[in-house]
mmCIF file of C-alpha atoms and ligand atoms in Angstrom:
data_model
loop_
_atom_site.group_PDB
_atom_site.id
_atom_site.type_symbol
_atom_site.label_atom_id
_atom_site.label_comp_id
_atom_site.label_asym_id
_atom_site.label_seq_id
_atom_site.Cartn_x
_atom_site.Cartn_y
_atom_site.Cartn_z
ATOM 1 C CA MET A 1233 22.823 -115.617 -36.452
ATOM 2 C CA SER A 1234 20.465 -115.586 -39.396
ATOM 3 C CA LEU A 1235 21.844 -116.332 -42.814
ATOM 4 C CA LEU A 1236 22.106 -113.377 -45.168
ATOM 5 C CA GLY A 1237 22.253 -113.169 -48.938
ATOM 6 C CA ARG A 1238 22.014 -116.858 -49.735
ATOM 7 C CA ASN A 1239 18.492 -117.197 -51.152
ATOM 8 C CA LYS A 1240 19.611 -118.553 -54.515
ATOM 9 C CA GLU A 1241 21.885 -121.065 -52.807
ATOM 10 C CA LEU A 1242 19.100 -122.177 -50.435
ATOM 11 C CA ASP A 1243 16.822 -122.742 -53.448
ATOM 12 C CA ARG A 1244 19.501 -124.921 -55.009
ATOM 13 C CA LEU A 1245 19.838 -126.962 -51.811
ATOM 14 C CA LEU A 1246 16.066 -127.333 -51.646
ATOM 15 C CA SER A 1247 15.881 -128.649 -55.204
ATOM 16 C CA VAL A 1248 18.365 -131.392 -54.267
ATOM 17 C CA ILE A 1249 16.460 -132.209 -51.067
ATOM 18 C CA ARG A 1250 13.227 -132.555 -53.029
ATOM 19 C CA GLY A 1251 14.843 -134.436 -55.914
ATOM 20 C CA PRO A 1252 14.609 -136.168 -58.243
ATOM 21 C CA LYS A 1253 17.115 -134.537 -60.615
ATOM 22 C CA ASP A 1254 20.289 -134.171 -58.525
ATOM 23 C CA THR A 1255 20.693 -136.533 -55.600
ATOM 24 C CA ALA A 1256 24.032 -135.198 -54.379
ATOM 25 C CA LEU A 1257 25.626 -131.773 -54.405
ATOM 26 C CA ALA A 1258 29.177 -130.668 -53.623
ATOM 27 C CA VAL A 1259 29.244 -127.227 -51.998
ATOM 28 C CA ILE A 1260 32.657 -125.785 -52.759
ATOM 29 C CA GLY A 1261 34.154 -122.585 -51.405
ATOM 30 C CA GLY A 1262 37.295 -121.208 -49.808
ATOM 31 C CA HIS A 1263 38.100 -120.861 -46.116
ATOM 32 C CA GLY A 1264 35.497 -118.819 -44.293
ATOM 33 C CA VAL A 1265 33.204 -118.121 -47.243
ATOM 34 C CA GLY A 1266 30.220 -119.480 -45.336
ATOM 35 C CA LYS A 1267 29.895 -123.162 -46.241
ATOM 36 C CA SER A 1268 29.134 -124.393 -42.715
ATOM 37 C CA ALA A 1269 26.718 -121.512 -42.133
ATOM 38 C CA LEU A 1270 24.831 -122.438 -45.319
ATOM 39 C CA LEU A 1271 24.754 -126.165 -44.526
ATOM 40 C CA SER A 1272 23.466 -125.518 -41.026
ATOM 41 C CA GLU A 1273 20.234 -124.211 -42.595
ATOM 42 C CA ILE A 1274 19.493 -127.555 -44.273
ATOM 43 C CA PRO A 1275 17.436 -129.018 -41.383
ATOM 44 C CA THR A 1276 15.106 -126.002 -41.608
ATOM 45 C CA LEU A 1277 14.400 -126.573 -45.304
ATOM 46 C CA SER A 1278 12.339 -129.754 -44.999
ATOM 47 C CA ASP A 1279 10.804 -132.208 -42.560
ATOM 48 C CA TYR A 1280 12.981 -135.069 -43.746
ATOM 49 C CA LYS A 1281 15.372 -136.704 -41.332
ATOM 50 C CA THR A 1282 18.728 -134.906 -41.593
ATOM 51 C CA VAL A 1283 21.968 -136.593 -40.620
ATOM 52 C CA PHE A 1284 24.789 -134.164 -40.033
ATOM 53 C CA LEU A 1285 28.463 -135.069 -39.952
ATOM 54 C CA GLY A 1286 30.890 -132.329 -38.970
ATOM 55 C CA ALA A 1287 34.682 -132.437 -38.972
ATOM 56 C CA SER A 1288 34.834 -133.072 -35.233
ATOM 57 C CA ALA A 1289 32.862 -136.309 -35.635
ATOM 58 C CA PHE A 1290 35.675 -138.204 -37.330
ATOM 59 C CA GLU A 1291 39.428 -138.525 -37.226
ATOM 60 C CA SER A 1292 41.149 -138.077 -40.539
ATOM 61 C CA ASP A 1293 44.061 -140.396 -39.748
ATOM 62 C CA TRP A 1294 41.850 -143.247 -38.564
ATOM 63 C CA PRO A 1295 40.860 -145.562 -41.426
ATOM 64 C CA LEU A 1296 37.143 -145.467 -42.230
ATOM 65 C CA SER A 1297 36.309 -143.357 -39.176
ATOM 66 C CA GLY A 1298 34.199 -141.144 -41.455
ATOM 67 C CA VAL A 1299 32.102 -144.022 -42.808
ATOM 68 C CA THR A 1300 31.705 -145.437 -39.301
ATOM 69 C CA ALA A 1301 30.592 -142.077 -37.901
ATOM 70 C CA LEU A 1302 28.127 -141.681 -40.775
ATOM 71 C CA LEU A 1303 26.609 -145.139 -40.250
ATOM 72 C CA ASN A 1304 26.287 -144.516 -36.517
ATOM 73 C CA ALA A 1305 24.590 -141.195 -37.159
ATOM 74 C CA MET A 1306 22.146 -142.764 -39.637
ATOM 75 C CA ASP A 1307 21.187 -145.408 -37.081
ATOM 76 C CA ASP A 1308 19.350 -147.645 -39.545
ATOM 77 C CA PRO A 1309 18.951 -151.414 -38.874
ATOM 78 C CA VAL A 1310 20.293 -152.473 -42.292
ATOM 79 C CA LEU A 1311 23.252 -150.084 -42.104
ATOM 80 C CA ASN A 1312 23.974 -150.997 -38.472
ATOM 81 C CA ARG A 1313 24.547 -154.582 -39.573
ATOM 82 C CA ILE A 1314 27.095 -153.372 -42.120
ATOM 83 C CA ALA A 1315 28.753 -151.187 -39.481
ATOM 84 C CA ASP A 1316 29.107 -154.274 -37.251
ATOM 85 C CA GLU A 1317 30.678 -156.161 -40.130
ATOM 86 C CA LEU A 1318 33.201 -153.341 -40.611
ATOM 87 C CA LEU A 1319 34.066 -153.418 -36.914
ATOM 88 C CA ARG A 1320 34.578 -157.185 -36.984
ATOM 89 C CA ASP A 1321 36.907 -156.934 -39.977
ATOM 90 C CA THR A 1322 40.028 -156.418 -37.884
ATOM 91 C CA ALA A 1323 42.144 -158.197 -40.513
ATOM 92 C CA GLY A 1324 41.212 -155.462 -42.988
ATOM 93 C CA SER A 1325 40.013 -157.906 -45.651
ATOM 94 C CA LEU A 1326 37.260 -155.537 -46.748
ATOM 95 C CA ASP A 1327 38.674 -153.013 -49.222
ATOM 96 C CA VAL A 1328 37.126 -149.785 -50.484
ATOM 97 C CA PRO A 1329 35.293 -151.376 -53.477
ATOM 98 C CA ALA A 1330 33.865 -154.161 -51.276
ATOM 99 C CA ILE A 1331 32.679 -151.738 -48.600
ATOM 100 C CA SER A 1332 31.267 -149.363 -51.208
ATOM 101 C CA SER A 1333 29.131 -151.984 -52.909
ATOM 102 C CA MET A 1334 27.991 -153.434 -49.573
ATOM 103 C CA LEU A 1335 26.831 -149.991 -48.494
ATOM 104 C CA LEU A 1336 25.175 -149.223 -51.813
ATOM 105 C CA ASN A 1337 23.158 -152.450 -51.451
ATOM 106 C CA GLY A 1338 22.350 -151.448 -47.878
ATOM 107 C CA LEU A 1339 21.096 -148.041 -48.991
ATOM 108 C CA HIS A 1340 18.798 -149.682 -51.537
ATOM 109 C CA GLN A 1341 17.445 -152.132 -48.949
ATOM 110 C CA ARG A 1342 16.846 -149.474 -46.327
ATOM 111 C CA ALA A 1343 13.198 -149.136 -45.355
ATOM 112 C CA SER A 1344 13.440 -145.665 -43.798
ATOM 113 C CA SER A 1345 11.878 -142.636 -45.396
ATOM 114 C CA ARG A 1346 13.779 -139.934 -47.263
ATOM 115 C CA THR A 1347 16.963 -138.905 -45.487
ATOM 116 C CA VAL A 1348 19.221 -135.936 -46.059
ATOM 117 C CA ILE A 1349 22.929 -136.466 -45.361
ATOM 118 C CA VAL A 1350 25.136 -133.449 -44.793
ATOM 119 C CA ILE A 1351 28.916 -133.866 -44.557
ATOM 120 C CA ASP A 1352 30.802 -130.700 -43.711
ATOM 121 C CA ASP A 1353 34.556 -130.575 -44.444
ATOM 122 C CA ALA A 1354 34.283 -133.831 -46.424
ATOM 123 C CA ASP A 1355 37.805 -133.275 -47.774
ATOM 124 C CA GLN A 1356 39.114 -133.765 -44.227
ATOM 125 C CA LEU A 1357 37.702 -137.290 -43.904
ATOM 126 C CA ASP A 1358 40.161 -140.178 -43.925
ATOM 127 C CA PRO A 1359 40.963 -141.151 -47.556
ATOM 128 C CA GLY A 1360 39.061 -144.472 -47.430
ATOM 129 C CA SER A 1361 35.879 -142.746 -46.257
ATOM 130 C CA GLN A 1362 36.224 -140.091 -48.965
ATOM 131 C CA ALA A 1363 36.485 -142.844 -51.590
ATOM 132 C CA VAL A 1364 33.488 -144.790 -50.238
ATOM 133 C CA ILE A 1365 31.273 -141.743 -49.744
ATOM 134 C CA GLY A 1366 32.251 -140.292 -53.139
ATOM 135 C CA PHE A 1367 31.337 -143.616 -54.768
ATOM 136 C CA LEU A 1368 27.954 -143.671 -53.037
ATOM 137 C CA ALA A 1369 27.259 -139.994 -53.721
ATOM 138 C CA ARG A 1370 27.461 -140.639 -57.473
ATOM 139 C CA ARG A 1371 25.000 -143.541 -57.242
ATOM 140 C CA LEU A 1372 22.211 -142.355 -54.981
ATOM 141 C CA SER A 1373 19.342 -142.416 -57.440
ATOM 142 C CA GLY A 1374 16.686 -144.846 -56.267
ATOM 143 C CA THR A 1375 17.911 -144.797 -52.642
ATOM 144 C CA ASP A 1376 15.748 -141.958 -51.293
ATOM 145 C CA ILE A 1377 18.820 -140.158 -50.007
ATOM 146 C CA ALA A 1378 19.936 -136.623 -50.742
ATOM 147 C CA MET A 1379 23.565 -135.873 -49.918
ATOM 148 C CA PHE A 1380 25.564 -132.682 -49.499
ATOM 149 C CA VAL A 1381 29.331 -132.668 -49.191
ATOM 150 C CA CYS A 1382 31.230 -129.536 -48.356
ATOM 151 C CA LEU A 1383 34.732 -129.009 -49.754
ATOM 152 C CA ARG A 1384 37.272 -126.180 -49.849
ATOM 153 C CA ASP A 1385 38.799 -127.040 -53.233
ATOM 154 C CA GLU A 1386 37.701 -128.586 -56.460
ATOM 155 C CA ALA A 1387 40.482 -130.989 -57.412
ATOM 156 C CA PRO A 1388 39.987 -132.958 -60.644
ATOM 157 C CA ASP A 1389 41.196 -136.165 -58.986
ATOM 158 C CA SER A 1390 39.041 -135.680 -55.879
ATOM 159 C CA PRO A 1391 36.946 -138.684 -54.748
ATOM 160 C CA PHE A 1392 33.974 -136.323 -54.988
ATOM 161 C CA SER A 1393 34.523 -135.296 -58.607
ATOM 162 C CA GLY A 1394 31.612 -135.904 -60.938
ATOM 163 C CA LEU A 1395 29.003 -134.539 -58.532
ATOM 164 C CA ALA A 1396 26.869 -131.517 -59.291
ATOM 165 C CA VAL A 1397 28.619 -128.477 -57.808
ATOM 166 C CA LEU A 1398 27.532 -125.297 -56.091
ATOM 167 C CA HIS A 1399 30.402 -122.804 -55.952
ATOM 168 C CA LEU A 1400 29.855 -120.598 -52.947
ATOM 169 C CA GLN A 1401 30.845 -117.010 -53.729
ATOM 170 C CA ALA A 1402 31.729 -114.149 -51.397
ATOM 171 C CA LEU A 1403 28.863 -112.221 -49.821
ATOM 172 C CA SER A 1404 27.865 -108.949 -51.435
ATOM 173 C CA TYR A 1405 29.115 -105.717 -49.881
ATOM 174 C CA SER A 1406 25.664 -104.789 -48.559
ATOM 175 C CA ASP A 1407 25.029 -108.267 -47.094
ATOM 176 C CA THR A 1408 28.433 -108.116 -45.370
ATOM 177 C CA VAL A 1409 27.498 -104.785 -43.806
ATOM 178 C CA ARG A 1410 24.099 -106.172 -42.751
ATOM 179 C CA MET A 1411 25.781 -109.248 -41.256
ATOM 180 C CA LEU A 1412 28.175 -107.081 -39.199
ATOM 181 C CA GLU A 1413 25.435 -104.736 -38.050
ATOM 182 C CA ALA A 1414 23.457 -107.745 -36.800
ATOM 183 C CA ILE A 1415 26.275 -108.679 -34.406
ATOM 184 C CA PRO A 1416 25.303 -107.527 -30.920
ATOM 185 C CA ALA A 1417 27.849 -105.038 -29.605
ATOM 186 C CA ARG A 1418 27.897 -102.119 -27.218
ATOM 187 C CA HIS A 1419 29.462 -99.660 -29.614
ATOM 188 C CA THR A 1420 29.118 -100.084 -33.313
ATOM 189 C CA THR A 1421 29.491 -97.606 -36.049
ATOM 190 C CA THR A 1422 28.167 -97.921 -39.554
ATOM 191 C CA ALA A 1423 31.471 -96.539 -40.778
ATOM 192 C CA ALA A 1424 33.363 -99.420 -39.150
ATOM 193 C CA ALA A 1425 31.039 -102.010 -40.725
ATOM 194 C CA HIS A 1426 31.543 -100.407 -44.141
ATOM 195 C CA ALA A 1427 35.313 -100.241 -43.733
ATOM 196 C CA VAL A 1428 35.454 -103.918 -42.717
ATOM 197 C CA ALA A 1429 33.146 -104.982 -45.569
ATOM 198 C CA ALA A 1430 35.383 -103.210 -48.072
ATOM 199 C CA ALA A 1431 38.606 -104.580 -46.609
ATOM 200 C CA THR A 1432 37.446 -108.198 -46.405
ATOM 201 C CA ARG A 1433 35.767 -108.340 -49.841
ATOM 202 C CA GLY A 1434 32.816 -110.456 -48.797
ATOM 203 C CA ASN A 1435 34.619 -113.181 -46.848
ATOM 204 C CA PRO A 1436 32.292 -113.518 -43.834
ATOM 205 C CA LEU A 1437 34.851 -115.155 -41.542
ATOM 206 C CA ALA A 1438 37.432 -112.454 -42.208
ATOM 207 C CA ALA A 1439 34.771 -109.767 -41.766
ATOM 208 C CA VAL A 1440 33.489 -111.154 -38.463
ATOM 209 C CA GLU A 1441 37.015 -111.525 -37.060
ATOM 210 C CA LEU A 1442 38.259 -108.110 -38.165
ATOM 211 C CA TYR A 1443 35.117 -106.432 -36.901
ATOM 212 C CA ALA A 1444 35.486 -108.132 -33.504
ATOM 213 C CA ARG A 1445 39.102 -106.900 -33.300
ATOM 214 C CA LEU A 1446 38.026 -103.357 -34.159
ATOM 215 C CA LEU A 1447 35.302 -103.393 -31.497
ATOM 216 C CA GLU A 1448 37.818 -104.671 -28.944
ATOM 217 C CA ARG A 1449 40.263 -101.869 -29.747
ATOM 218 C CA HIS A 1450 37.430 -99.364 -29.682
ATOM 219 C CA ALA A 1451 36.377 -100.565 -26.217
ATOM 220 C CA GLU A 1452 39.986 -100.081 -25.056
ATOM 221 C CA GLY A 1453 39.675 -96.497 -26.206
ATOM 222 C CA LYS A 1454 41.979 -96.964 -29.168
HETATM 223 N N1 LIG B 1125 25.464 -115.765 -45.281
HETATM 224 C C1 LIG B 1125 25.869 -115.498 -44.038
HETATM 225 N N2 LIG B 1125 25.113 -114.703 -43.231
HETATM 226 C C2 LIG B 1125 25.523 -114.437 -41.972
HETATM 227 N N3 LIG B 1125 26.657 -114.890 -41.422
HETATM 228 C C3 LIG B 1125 27.440 -115.695 -42.158
HETATM 229 C C4 LIG B 1125 27.090 -116.029 -43.502
HETATM 230 N N4 LIG B 1125 28.056 -116.824 -44.007
HETATM 231 C C5 LIG B 1125 28.955 -116.988 -43.035
HETATM 232 N N5 LIG B 1125 28.595 -116.315 -41.923
HETATM 233 C C6 LIG B 1125 29.383 -116.261 -40.690
HETATM 234 O O1 LIG B 1125 30.752 -116.153 -41.063
HETATM 235 C C7 LIG B 1125 31.584 -117.020 -40.311
HETATM 236 C C8 LIG B 1125 32.324 -117.988 -41.213
HETATM 237 O O2 LIG B 1125 31.408 -118.836 -41.886
HETATM 238 P P1 LIG B 1125 31.581 -120.431 -41.976
HETATM 239 O O3 LIG B 1125 32.185 -120.965 -40.755
HETATM 240 O O4 LIG B 1125 30.273 -120.960 -42.423
HETATM 241 O O5 LIG B 1125 32.640 -120.539 -43.175
HETATM 242 P P2 LIG B 1125 33.224 -121.873 -43.838
HETATM 243 O O6 LIG B 1125 33.197 -121.659 -45.305
HETATM 244 O O7 LIG B 1125 32.511 -123.048 -43.307
HETATM 245 O O8 LIG B 1125 34.716 -121.841 -43.335
HETATM 246 P P3 LIG B 1125 35.782 -123.065 -43.243
HETATM 247 O O9 LIG B 1125 36.345 -123.205 -44.614
HETATM 248 O O10 LIG B 1125 36.789 -122.577 -42.267
HETATM 249 O O11 LIG B 1125 35.028 -124.273 -42.779
HETATM 250 C C9 LIG B 1125 30.666 -117.677 -39.298
HETATM 251 O O12 LIG B 1125 30.719 -116.921 -38.108
HETATM 252 C C10 LIG B 1125 29.298 -117.576 -39.923
HETATM 253 O O13 LIG B 1125 28.268 -117.554 -38.978
HETATM 254 MG MG1 LIG B 1126 33.155 -124.693 -42.249
#
């Protein structure tokens, strides 16, 4: 499905990808507002290597599973050595500050070209990974990395506080209607799309789900 009504937001993402002003951006928005849909456009915005970490890639109750998944996905020789060191540390002697500074050094030593890191649902990572990645995200200048983290809430004590923020707003009424009309269906009515757009006030997830329910009922002759 093509992304509707997010041109300003895509420009903002592109300015972070190109740098040099902001190196990390927190994309914040409520359930279903379209964060994942927006982030999934990032690979199309540049030719840089993009490393994508989605919620299914880590386990939030497994210490440092987020950092480990990120390092695996980056697949960089310098970072792989650090990942091995983390794996060997079964005694848990490496704490969050030690791991953070090791990784920051690693990012500076990395020889690879510009890389874009995208972490969807970053607030669902295990707490240690949130702390490490938040630390790194605030210190990326000079590393040739652009990072996006996606969050549902903006908590003042969040490990990601202090980053530049893009608050994702609801879609406009007309973009919601256009989004619904683009969904392939046997029977659609413009009136139904308008009714759903009004009722769901620009929340794309709510609109898509309600519209699907209406089409189902319609097909049943109700
Ligand atoms: N701008 C848009 N244009 C077209 N479709 C969209 C747009 N934004 C969201 N959608 C669609 O709406 C649905 C919900 O969007 P998405 O999953 O991106 O929300 P989310 O903010 O990531 O939700 P969650 O908080 O649950 O992770 C998806 O089916 C998505 O494809
Ligand atoms: Mg999402």
